[in-house]
Coordinates of C-alpha atoms and ligand atoms in Angstrom, one line a residue:
X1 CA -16.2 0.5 7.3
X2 CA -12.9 -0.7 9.3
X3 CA -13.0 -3.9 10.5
X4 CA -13.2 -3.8 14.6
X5 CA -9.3 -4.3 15.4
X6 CA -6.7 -3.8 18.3
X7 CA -4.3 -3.1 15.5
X8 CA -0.6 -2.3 17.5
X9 CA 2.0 -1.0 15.7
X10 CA 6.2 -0.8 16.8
X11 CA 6.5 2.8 16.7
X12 CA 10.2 3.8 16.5
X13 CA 10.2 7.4 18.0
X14 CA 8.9 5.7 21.5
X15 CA 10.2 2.1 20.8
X16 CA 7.0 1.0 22.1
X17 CA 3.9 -1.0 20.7
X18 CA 1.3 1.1 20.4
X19 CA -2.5 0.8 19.8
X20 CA -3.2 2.5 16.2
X21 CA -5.6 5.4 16.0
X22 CA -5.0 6.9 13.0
X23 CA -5.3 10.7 12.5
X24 CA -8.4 11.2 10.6
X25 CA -10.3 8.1 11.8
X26 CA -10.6 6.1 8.9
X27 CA -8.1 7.5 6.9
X28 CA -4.6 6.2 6.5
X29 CA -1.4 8.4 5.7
X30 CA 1.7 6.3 5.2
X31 CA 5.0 7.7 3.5
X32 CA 7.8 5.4 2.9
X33 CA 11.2 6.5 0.9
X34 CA 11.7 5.4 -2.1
X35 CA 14.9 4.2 -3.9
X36 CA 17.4 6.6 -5.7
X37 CA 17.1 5.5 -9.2
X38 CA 20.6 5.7 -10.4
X39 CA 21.3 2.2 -10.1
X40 CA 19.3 -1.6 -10.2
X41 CA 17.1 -2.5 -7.0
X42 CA 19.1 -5.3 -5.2
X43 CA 17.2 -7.6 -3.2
X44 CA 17.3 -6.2 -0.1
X45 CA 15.3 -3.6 -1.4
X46 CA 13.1 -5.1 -2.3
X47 CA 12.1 -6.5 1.2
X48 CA 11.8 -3.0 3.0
X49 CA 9.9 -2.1 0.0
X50 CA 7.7 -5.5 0.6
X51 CA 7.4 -4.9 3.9
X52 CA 5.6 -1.9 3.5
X53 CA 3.5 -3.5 1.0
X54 CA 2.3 -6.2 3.7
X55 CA 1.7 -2.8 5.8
X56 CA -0.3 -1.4 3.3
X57 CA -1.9 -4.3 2.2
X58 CA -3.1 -5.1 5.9
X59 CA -4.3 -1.9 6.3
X60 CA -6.7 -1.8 3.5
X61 CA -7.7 -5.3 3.9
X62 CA -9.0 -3.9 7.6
X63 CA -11.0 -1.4 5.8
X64 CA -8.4 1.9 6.0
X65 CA -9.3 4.4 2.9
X66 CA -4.9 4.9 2.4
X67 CA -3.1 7.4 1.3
X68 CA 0.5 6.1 0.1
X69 CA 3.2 7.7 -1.1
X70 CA 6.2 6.8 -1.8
X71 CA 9.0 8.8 -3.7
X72 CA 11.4 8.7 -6.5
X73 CA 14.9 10.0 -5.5
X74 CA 15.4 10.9 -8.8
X75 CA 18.0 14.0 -7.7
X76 CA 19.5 15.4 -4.1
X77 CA 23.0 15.4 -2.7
X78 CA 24.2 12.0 -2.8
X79 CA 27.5 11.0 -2.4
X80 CA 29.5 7.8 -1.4
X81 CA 32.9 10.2 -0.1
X82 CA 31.1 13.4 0.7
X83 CA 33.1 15.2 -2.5
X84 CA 30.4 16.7 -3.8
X85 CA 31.4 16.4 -7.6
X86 CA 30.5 12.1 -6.9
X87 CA 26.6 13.0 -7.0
X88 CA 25.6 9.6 -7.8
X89 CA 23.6 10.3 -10.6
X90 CA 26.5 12.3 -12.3
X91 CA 29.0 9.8 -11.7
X92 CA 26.3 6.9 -13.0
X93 CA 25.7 9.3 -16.3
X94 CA 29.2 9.7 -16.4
X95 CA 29.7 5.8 -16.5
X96 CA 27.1 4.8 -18.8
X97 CA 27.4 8.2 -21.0
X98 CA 24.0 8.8 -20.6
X99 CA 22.1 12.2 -19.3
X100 CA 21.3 11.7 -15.8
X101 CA 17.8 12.0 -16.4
X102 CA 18.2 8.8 -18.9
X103 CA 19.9 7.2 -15.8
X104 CA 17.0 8.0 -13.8
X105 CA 14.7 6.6 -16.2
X106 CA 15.9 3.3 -17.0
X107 CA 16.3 2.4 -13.2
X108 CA 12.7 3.8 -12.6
X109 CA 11.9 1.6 -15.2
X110 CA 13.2 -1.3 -13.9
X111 CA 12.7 -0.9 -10.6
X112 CA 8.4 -0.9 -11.4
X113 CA 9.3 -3.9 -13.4
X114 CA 10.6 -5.9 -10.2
X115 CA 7.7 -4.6 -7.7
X116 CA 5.4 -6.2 -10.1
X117 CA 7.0 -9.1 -10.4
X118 CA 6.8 -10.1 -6.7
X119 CA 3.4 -8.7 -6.8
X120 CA 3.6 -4.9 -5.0
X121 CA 0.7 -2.8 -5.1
X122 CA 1.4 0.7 -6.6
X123 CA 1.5 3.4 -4.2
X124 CA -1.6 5.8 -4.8
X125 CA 0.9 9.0 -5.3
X126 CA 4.6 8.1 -6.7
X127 CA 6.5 11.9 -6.4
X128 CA 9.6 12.7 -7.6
X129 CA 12.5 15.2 -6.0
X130 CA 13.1 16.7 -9.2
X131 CA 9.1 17.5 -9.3
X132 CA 9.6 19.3 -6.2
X133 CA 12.7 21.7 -6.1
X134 CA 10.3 24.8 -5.5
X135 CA 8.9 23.4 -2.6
X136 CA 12.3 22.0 -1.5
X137 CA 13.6 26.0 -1.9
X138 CA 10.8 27.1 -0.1
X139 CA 11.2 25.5 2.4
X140 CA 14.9 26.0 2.7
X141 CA 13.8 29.5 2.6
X142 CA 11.2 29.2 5.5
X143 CA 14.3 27.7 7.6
X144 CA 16.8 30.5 6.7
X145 CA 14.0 32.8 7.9
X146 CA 13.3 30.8 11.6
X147 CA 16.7 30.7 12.3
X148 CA 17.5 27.3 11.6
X149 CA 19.4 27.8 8.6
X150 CA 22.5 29.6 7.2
X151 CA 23.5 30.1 3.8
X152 CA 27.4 30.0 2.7
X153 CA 29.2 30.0 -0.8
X154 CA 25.3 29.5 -2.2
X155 CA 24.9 26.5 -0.3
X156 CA 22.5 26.3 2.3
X157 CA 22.8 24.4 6.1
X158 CA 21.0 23.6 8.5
X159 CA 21.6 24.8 12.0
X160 CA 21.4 21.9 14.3
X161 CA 22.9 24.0 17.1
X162 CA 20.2 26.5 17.0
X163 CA 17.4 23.9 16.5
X164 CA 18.6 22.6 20.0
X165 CA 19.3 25.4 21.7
X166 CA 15.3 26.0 21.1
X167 CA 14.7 22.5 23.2
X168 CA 14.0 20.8 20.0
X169 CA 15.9 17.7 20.8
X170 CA 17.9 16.4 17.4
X171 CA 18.4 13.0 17.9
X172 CA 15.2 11.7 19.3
X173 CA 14.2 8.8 16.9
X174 CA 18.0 7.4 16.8
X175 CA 18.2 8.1 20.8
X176 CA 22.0 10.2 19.5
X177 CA 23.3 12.6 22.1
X178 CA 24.6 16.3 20.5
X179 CA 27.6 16.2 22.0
X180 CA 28.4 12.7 21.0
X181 CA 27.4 13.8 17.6
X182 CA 29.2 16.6 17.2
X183 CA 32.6 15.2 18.3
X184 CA 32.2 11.7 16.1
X185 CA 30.8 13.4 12.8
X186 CA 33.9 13.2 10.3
X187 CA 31.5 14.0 7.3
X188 CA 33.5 15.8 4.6
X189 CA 30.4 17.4 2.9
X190 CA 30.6 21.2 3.0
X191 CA 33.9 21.1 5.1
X192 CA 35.0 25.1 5.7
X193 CA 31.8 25.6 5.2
X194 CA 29.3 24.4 7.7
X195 CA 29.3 25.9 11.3
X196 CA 29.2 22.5 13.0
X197 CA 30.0 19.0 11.7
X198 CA 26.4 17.5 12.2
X199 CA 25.1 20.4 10.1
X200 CA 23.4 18.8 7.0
X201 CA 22.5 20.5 3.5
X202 CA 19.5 21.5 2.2
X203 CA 20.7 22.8 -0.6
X204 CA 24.3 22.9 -2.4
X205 CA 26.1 25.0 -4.6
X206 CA 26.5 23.2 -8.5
X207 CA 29.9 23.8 -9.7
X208 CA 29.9 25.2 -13.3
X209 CA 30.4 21.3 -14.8
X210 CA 27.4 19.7 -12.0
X211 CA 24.7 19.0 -14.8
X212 CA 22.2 18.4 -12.6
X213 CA 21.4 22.0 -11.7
X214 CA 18.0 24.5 -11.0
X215 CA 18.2 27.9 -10.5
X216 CA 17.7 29.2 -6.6
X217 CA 18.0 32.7 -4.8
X218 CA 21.5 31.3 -3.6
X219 CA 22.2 30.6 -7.6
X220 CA 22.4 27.4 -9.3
X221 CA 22.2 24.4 -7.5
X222 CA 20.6 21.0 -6.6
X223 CA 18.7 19.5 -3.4
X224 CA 20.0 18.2 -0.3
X225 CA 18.5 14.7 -0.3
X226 CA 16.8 14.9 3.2
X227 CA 14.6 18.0 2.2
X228 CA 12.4 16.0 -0.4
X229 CA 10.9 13.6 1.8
X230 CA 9.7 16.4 4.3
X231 CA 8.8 18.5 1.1
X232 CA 6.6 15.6 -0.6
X233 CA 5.5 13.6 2.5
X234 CA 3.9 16.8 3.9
X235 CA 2.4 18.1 0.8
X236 CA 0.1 14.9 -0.1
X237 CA -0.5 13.9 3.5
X238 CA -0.8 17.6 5.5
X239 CA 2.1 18.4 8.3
X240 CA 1.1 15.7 10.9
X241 CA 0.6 12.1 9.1
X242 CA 0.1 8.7 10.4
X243 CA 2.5 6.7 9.0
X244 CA 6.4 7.0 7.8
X245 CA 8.3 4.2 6.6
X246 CA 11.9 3.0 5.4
X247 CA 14.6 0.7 5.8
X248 CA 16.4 0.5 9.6
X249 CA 19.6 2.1 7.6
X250 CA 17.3 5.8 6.6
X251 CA 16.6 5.9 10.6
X252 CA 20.0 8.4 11.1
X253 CA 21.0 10.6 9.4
X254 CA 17.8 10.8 6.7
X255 CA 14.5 10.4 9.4
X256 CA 16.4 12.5 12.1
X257 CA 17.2 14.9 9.4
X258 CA 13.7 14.7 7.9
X259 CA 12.1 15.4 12.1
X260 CA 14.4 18.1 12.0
X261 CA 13.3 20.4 8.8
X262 CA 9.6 19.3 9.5
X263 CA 9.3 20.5 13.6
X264 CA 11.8 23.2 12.8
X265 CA 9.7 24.9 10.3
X266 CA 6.0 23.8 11.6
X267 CA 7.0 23.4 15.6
X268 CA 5.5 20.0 16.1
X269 CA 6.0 16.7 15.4
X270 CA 5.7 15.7 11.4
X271 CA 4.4 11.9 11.8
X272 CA 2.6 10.1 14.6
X273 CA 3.8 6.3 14.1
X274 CA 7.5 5.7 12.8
X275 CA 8.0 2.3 10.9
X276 CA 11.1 0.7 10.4
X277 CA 12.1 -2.4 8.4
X278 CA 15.1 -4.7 9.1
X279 CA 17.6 -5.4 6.9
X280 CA 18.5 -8.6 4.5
X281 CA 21.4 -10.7 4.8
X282 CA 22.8 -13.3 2.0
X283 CA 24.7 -15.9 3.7
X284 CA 25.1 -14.1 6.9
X285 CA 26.4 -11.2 5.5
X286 CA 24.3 -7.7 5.2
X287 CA 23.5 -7.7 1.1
X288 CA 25.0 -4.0 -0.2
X289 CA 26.0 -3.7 -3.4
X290 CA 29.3 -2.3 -2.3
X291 CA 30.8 -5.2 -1.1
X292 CA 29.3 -7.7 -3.6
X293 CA 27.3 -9.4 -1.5
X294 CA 24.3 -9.1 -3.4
X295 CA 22.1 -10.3 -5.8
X296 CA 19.8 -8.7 -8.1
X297 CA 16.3 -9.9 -7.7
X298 CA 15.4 -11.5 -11.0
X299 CA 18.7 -13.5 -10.7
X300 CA 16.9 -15.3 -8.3
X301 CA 14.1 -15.3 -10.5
X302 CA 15.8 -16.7 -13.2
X303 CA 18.4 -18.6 -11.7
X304 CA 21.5 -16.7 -13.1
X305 CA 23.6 -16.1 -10.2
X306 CA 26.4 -17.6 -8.1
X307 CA 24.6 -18.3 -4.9
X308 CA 21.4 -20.3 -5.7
X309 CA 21.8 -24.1 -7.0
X310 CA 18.1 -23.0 -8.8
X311 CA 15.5 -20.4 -9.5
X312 CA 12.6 -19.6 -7.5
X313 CA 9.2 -18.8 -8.7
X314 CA 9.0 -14.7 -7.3
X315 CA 5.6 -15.7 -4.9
X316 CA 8.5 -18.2 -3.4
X317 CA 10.4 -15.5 -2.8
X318 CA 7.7 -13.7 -1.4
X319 CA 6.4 -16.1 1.0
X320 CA 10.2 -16.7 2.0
X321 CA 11.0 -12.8 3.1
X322 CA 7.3 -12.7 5.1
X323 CA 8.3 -15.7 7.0
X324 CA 10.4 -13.2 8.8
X325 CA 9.1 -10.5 10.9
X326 CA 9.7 -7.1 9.1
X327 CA 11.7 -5.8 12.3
X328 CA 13.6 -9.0 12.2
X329 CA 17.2 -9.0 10.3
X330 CA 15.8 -12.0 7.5
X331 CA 19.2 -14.0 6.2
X332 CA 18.1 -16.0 3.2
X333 CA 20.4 -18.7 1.6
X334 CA 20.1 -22.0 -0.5
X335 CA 18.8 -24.0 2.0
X336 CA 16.3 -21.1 3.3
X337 CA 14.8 -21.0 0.1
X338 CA 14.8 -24.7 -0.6
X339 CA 12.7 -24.9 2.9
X340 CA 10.7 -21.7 1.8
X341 CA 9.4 -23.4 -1.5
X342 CA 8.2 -26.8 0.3
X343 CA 6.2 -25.0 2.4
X344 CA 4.6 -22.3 -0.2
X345 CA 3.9 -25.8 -2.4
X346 CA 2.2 -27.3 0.8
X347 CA 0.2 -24.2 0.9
X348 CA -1.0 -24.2 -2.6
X349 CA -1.7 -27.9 -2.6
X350 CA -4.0 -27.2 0.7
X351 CA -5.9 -24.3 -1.5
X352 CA -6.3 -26.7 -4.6
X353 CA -7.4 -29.2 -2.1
X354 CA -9.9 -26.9 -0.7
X355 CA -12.0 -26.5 -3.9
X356 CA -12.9 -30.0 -3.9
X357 CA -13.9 -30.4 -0.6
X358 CA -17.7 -31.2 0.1
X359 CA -19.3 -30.2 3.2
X360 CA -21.4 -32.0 5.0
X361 CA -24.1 -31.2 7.7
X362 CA -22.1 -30.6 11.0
X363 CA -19.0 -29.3 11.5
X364 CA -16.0 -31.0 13.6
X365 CA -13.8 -27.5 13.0
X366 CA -13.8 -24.4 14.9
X367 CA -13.1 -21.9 12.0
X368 CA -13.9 -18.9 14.2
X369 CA -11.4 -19.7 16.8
X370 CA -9.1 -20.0 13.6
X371 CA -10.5 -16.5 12.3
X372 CA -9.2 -14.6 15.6
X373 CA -5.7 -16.0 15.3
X374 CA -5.2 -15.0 12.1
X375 CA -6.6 -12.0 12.5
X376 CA -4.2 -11.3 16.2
X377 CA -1.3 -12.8 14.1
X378 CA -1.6 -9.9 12.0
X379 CA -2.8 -7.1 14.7
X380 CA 0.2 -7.6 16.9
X381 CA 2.9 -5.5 14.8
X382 CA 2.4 -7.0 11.5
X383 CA 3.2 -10.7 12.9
X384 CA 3.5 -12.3 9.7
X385 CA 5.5 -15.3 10.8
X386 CA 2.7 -15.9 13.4
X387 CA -0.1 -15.9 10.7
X388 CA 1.7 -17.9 8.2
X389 CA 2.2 -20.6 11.5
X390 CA -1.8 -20.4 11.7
X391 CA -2.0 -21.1 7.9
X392 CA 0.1 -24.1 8.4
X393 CA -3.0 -25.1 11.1
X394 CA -5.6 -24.4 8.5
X395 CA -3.2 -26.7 6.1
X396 CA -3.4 -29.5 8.7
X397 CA -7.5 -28.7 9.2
X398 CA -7.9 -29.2 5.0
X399 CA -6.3 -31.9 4.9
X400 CA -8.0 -33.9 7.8
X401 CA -11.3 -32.8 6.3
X402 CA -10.3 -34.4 2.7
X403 CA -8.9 -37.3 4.5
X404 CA -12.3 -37.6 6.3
X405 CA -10.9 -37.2 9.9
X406 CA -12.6 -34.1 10.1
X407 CA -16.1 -32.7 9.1
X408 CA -17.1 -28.9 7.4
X409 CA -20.2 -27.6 7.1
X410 CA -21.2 -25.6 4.1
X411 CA -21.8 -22.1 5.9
X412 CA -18.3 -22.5 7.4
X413 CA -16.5 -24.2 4.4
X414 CA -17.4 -20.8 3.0
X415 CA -16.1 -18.8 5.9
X416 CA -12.6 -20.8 5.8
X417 CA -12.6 -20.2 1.9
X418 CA -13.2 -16.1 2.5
X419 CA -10.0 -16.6 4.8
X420 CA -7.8 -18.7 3.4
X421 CA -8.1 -16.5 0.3
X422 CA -7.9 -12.7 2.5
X423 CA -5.1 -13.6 4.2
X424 CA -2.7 -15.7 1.8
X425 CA -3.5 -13.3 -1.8
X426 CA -4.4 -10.1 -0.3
X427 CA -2.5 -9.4 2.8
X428 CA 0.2 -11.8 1.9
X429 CA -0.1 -10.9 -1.7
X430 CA 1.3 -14.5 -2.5
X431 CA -0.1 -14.9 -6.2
X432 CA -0.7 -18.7 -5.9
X433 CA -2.3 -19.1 -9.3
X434 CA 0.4 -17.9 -11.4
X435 CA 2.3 -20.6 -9.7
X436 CA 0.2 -23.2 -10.6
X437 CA -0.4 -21.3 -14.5
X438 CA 2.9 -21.9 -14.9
X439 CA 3.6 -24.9 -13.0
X440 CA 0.8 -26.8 -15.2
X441 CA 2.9 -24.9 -18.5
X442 CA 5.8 -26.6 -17.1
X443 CA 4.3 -29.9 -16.7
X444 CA 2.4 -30.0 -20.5
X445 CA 6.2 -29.0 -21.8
X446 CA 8.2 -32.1 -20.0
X447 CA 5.1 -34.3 -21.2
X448 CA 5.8 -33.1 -24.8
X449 CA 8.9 -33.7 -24.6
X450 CA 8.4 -37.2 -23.4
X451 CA 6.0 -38.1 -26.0
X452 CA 9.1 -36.7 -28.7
X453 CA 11.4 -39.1 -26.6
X454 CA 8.9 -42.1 -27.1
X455 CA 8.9 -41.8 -30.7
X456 CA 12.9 -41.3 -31.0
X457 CA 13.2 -44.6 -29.5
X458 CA 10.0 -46.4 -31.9
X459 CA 12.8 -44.8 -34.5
X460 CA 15.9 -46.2 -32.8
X461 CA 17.1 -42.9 -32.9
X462 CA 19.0 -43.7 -29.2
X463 CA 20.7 -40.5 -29.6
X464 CA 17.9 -38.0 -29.9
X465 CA 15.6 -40.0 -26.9
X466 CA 19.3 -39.9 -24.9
X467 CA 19.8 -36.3 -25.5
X468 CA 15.8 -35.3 -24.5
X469 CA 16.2 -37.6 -20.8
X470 CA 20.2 -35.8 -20.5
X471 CA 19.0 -32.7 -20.9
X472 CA 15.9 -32.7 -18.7
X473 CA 18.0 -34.5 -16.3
X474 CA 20.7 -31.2 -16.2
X475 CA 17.7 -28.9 -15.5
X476 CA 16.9 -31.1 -12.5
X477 CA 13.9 -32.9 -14.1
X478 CA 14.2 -36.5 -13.7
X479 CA 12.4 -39.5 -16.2
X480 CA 11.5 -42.9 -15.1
X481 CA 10.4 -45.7 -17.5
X482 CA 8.0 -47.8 -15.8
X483 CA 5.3 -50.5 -16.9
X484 CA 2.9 -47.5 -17.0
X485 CA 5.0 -45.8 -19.4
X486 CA 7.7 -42.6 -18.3
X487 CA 7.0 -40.1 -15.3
X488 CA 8.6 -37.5 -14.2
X489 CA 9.8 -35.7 -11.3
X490 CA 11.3 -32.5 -10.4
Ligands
AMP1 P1 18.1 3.3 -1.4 O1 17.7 3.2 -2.9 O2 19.6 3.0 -1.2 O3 17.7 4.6 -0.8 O4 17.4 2.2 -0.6 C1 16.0 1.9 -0.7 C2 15.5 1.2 0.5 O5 16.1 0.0 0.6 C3 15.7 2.0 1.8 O6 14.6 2.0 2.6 C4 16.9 1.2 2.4 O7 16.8 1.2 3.8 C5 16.5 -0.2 2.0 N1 17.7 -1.2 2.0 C6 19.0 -1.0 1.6 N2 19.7 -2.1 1.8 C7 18.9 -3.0 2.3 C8 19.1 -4.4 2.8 N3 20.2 -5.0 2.7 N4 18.0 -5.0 3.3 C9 16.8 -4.4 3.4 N5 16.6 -3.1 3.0 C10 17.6 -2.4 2.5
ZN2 ZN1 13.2 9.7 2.6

């Protein structure tokens, strides 16, 4: 059963909020593009890939049954300069002298490792492009046959032209005029070959030395990247779906392409509620690894990297990026994650604190009028800065209640306990007890370590006990002898 909700969602394609009624009434379809796997996931990946998790997450917690796929770009034409011998897989196999498909596995590899370490729930179907280059000819094939595709030199186009001259409209989700298009397009992919500039491949030609190759009526080649995601999104979710997701960055050319193949080989709209997420920024500048401005995300993890003065616990991390609003541009920096981590401790504290509360018989809290916010927080687009806010109220209700300021009956102490749990591990996803796990690991290691210090200095050994408080003191973790023996402080 779905939880009564006024659940609105942004929708790109009208740039409106819009009440969501999914398809198939319970049912949820959601697509998002996945990463091309020639390369490690940098951080700001991992925050459109979070976003959609919150999405997801959010969705099911309401009571959606959800389909969600997301893909594995694992081959299609991509270039960085348009010259079509760059395919970045190649060039990455090239680099590390591996096959491609070795390339594509190690980054798969690593990229599952890093959604599980901040805590992303699989997607239900995980589909790869190379899975899918009959369905990606066959619909190529389908496209040649409407009229909205062209073959040349065993590469096949499609027709932009002709899909607008049939009132199709390319360009509605990034609002980009034809005309404007067409005369600002300097794309140097398939140049001599294409009929128009804004023309985009569906499938290209492999020169004798391409490795990555499969065998089409137009003769060996490889995918135009577009063409998977209409190929796998409509084959697990049907040819008109609820949901389709991706960074701001996929909105032109990728989504328009991907509106393009679907409505020009089905005549309708392929998706009902576009969902874009905004971008992240390292120290005011957009994080992409081409201009170095970006860190890999268990550098932050770890604390091996240039830009943090310390490491941060991944559900830090976590908490940090949904603090933003997923259509907001999120800049994260030192400070921002110093600021992030006091609050997600305040938070944890208030959940430890909750377990030992003891009700009593009345109650001075209104946990109902607490449920609806959290629950409008979260129905107005995904407000997640707005429900965190609200869990910053229910901190402040906790704490007066241990403090005795405020009164909770059992009935609703169990009511706050059902939320406070809901909203900050499953739609959050925040993991708070591995925090503490390893927080309390942390704390019975410094104690050792103390107790190794007392007895250096019963020894005399000054060197050794000077060494132990030195070191700790390097890593950030302060010792103070008092009359009650040594403490410690991070
Ligand atoms: P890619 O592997 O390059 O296709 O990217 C995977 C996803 O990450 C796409 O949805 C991109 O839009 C998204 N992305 C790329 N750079 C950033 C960034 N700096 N911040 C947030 N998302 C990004
Ligand atoms: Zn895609």
């Amino acid at each position: 059963m779905v939880k009564e909700n006024q659940l609105k969602v942004h929708n790109s394609l009208t740039g409106q909020k819009e009440t969501f009624e999914p398809i198939n009434q319970d049912n949820v379809g959601m697509y998002v593009c996945g990463p091309t796997v020639y390369s490690n996931v940098h951080l700001g990946n991992v925050r459109t890939f979070m976003s959609f998790d919150m999405i997801y997450r959010y969705l099911k917690f309401l009571g959606y049954k959800v389909r969600y796929v997301r893909n594995i770009t694992d081959a299609g034409h991509l270039t960085d300069d348009g010259n079509v011998e760059n395919d970045r897989f190649v060039k990455q196999s090239k680099l590390e002298k591996l096959e491609p498909m070795e390339i594509v596995q190690k980054y798969t590899v690593d990229f599952h490792k890093v959604l599980e370490k901040f805590n992303l729930l699989p997607p239900t179907i995980e589909p790869t492009a190379t899975g899918h280059i009959l369905e990606q000819i066959a619909l190529a094939e389908k496209l040649i046959n409407l009229g909205f595709a062209y073959e040349v030199n065993g590469s096949v186009y499609f027709d932009v032209e002709a899909y607008n001259k049939k009132g199709l409209d390319y360009g509605e989700l990034s609002n980009r005029n034809i005309e404007e298009l067409i005369n600002n397009t300097r794309d140097l992919d398939g140049q001599g070959e294409k009929k128009n500039p804004v023309d985009f491949a569906l499938w290209k030609n492999a020169s004798p030395a391409h490795i990555m190759r499969w065998a089409s009526p137009w003769g060996d080649g490889f995918p135009g990247w577009h063409l998977e995601c209409t190929v796998m999104s409509t084959k697990y979710l049907g040819d008109y779906f609820d949901i389709h997701g991706g960074g701001m960055d996929l909105k032109f050319p990728h989504h328009e392409c991907e509106i393009a193949q679907a409505k020009g080989s089905n005549g309708h709209e392929p998706v009902k509620y576009w969902m874009h997420a905004n971008m992240l920024t390292m120290n005011g500048q957009r994080m992409s690894k081409s201009t170095g401005n970006y860190i890999l995300p268990m550098q932050l993890v770890t604390g091996e990297n240039d830009f943090f003065e310390k490491a941060f616990h991944p559900s830090v991390v976590r908490f940090c990026f949904l603090q933003a609003h997923y259509r907001s541009v999120l800049d994260i920096s030192n400070d921002a994650m110093l600021a992030s981590e006091k609050g997600y401790n305040r938070l944890v504290e208030a959940l430890k604190t909750l377990e030992s509360i003891t009700p009593k018989k009345t109650s001075t809290v209104d946990i109902a009028e607490l449920e609806k916010k959290l629950y409008a927080a979260m129905d107005d687009d995904f407000n997640t800065p707005i429900l965190i806010a609200h869990l910053f109220d229910a901190v402040k209700m906790i704490n007066s209640i241990k403090d005795s300021f405020e009164n909770i009956t059992a009935e609703d102490l169990d009511r706050l306990n059902v939320l406070m749990n809901g909203f900050v591990h499953e739609v959050l996803g925040l993991d708070t007890e591995a925090v503490n796990e390893s927080s309390d690991k942390l704390d019975g290691v410094v104690k050792m370590l103390i107790e190794m210090r007392n007895q250096a200095r019963v020894d005399k050994n000054w060197t050794l006990s000077d060494q132990i408080r030195d070191q700790l003191s390097a890593l950030g973790i302060q010792l103070k002898d008092g009359a009650e023996g040594t403490t410690f402080t991070f």
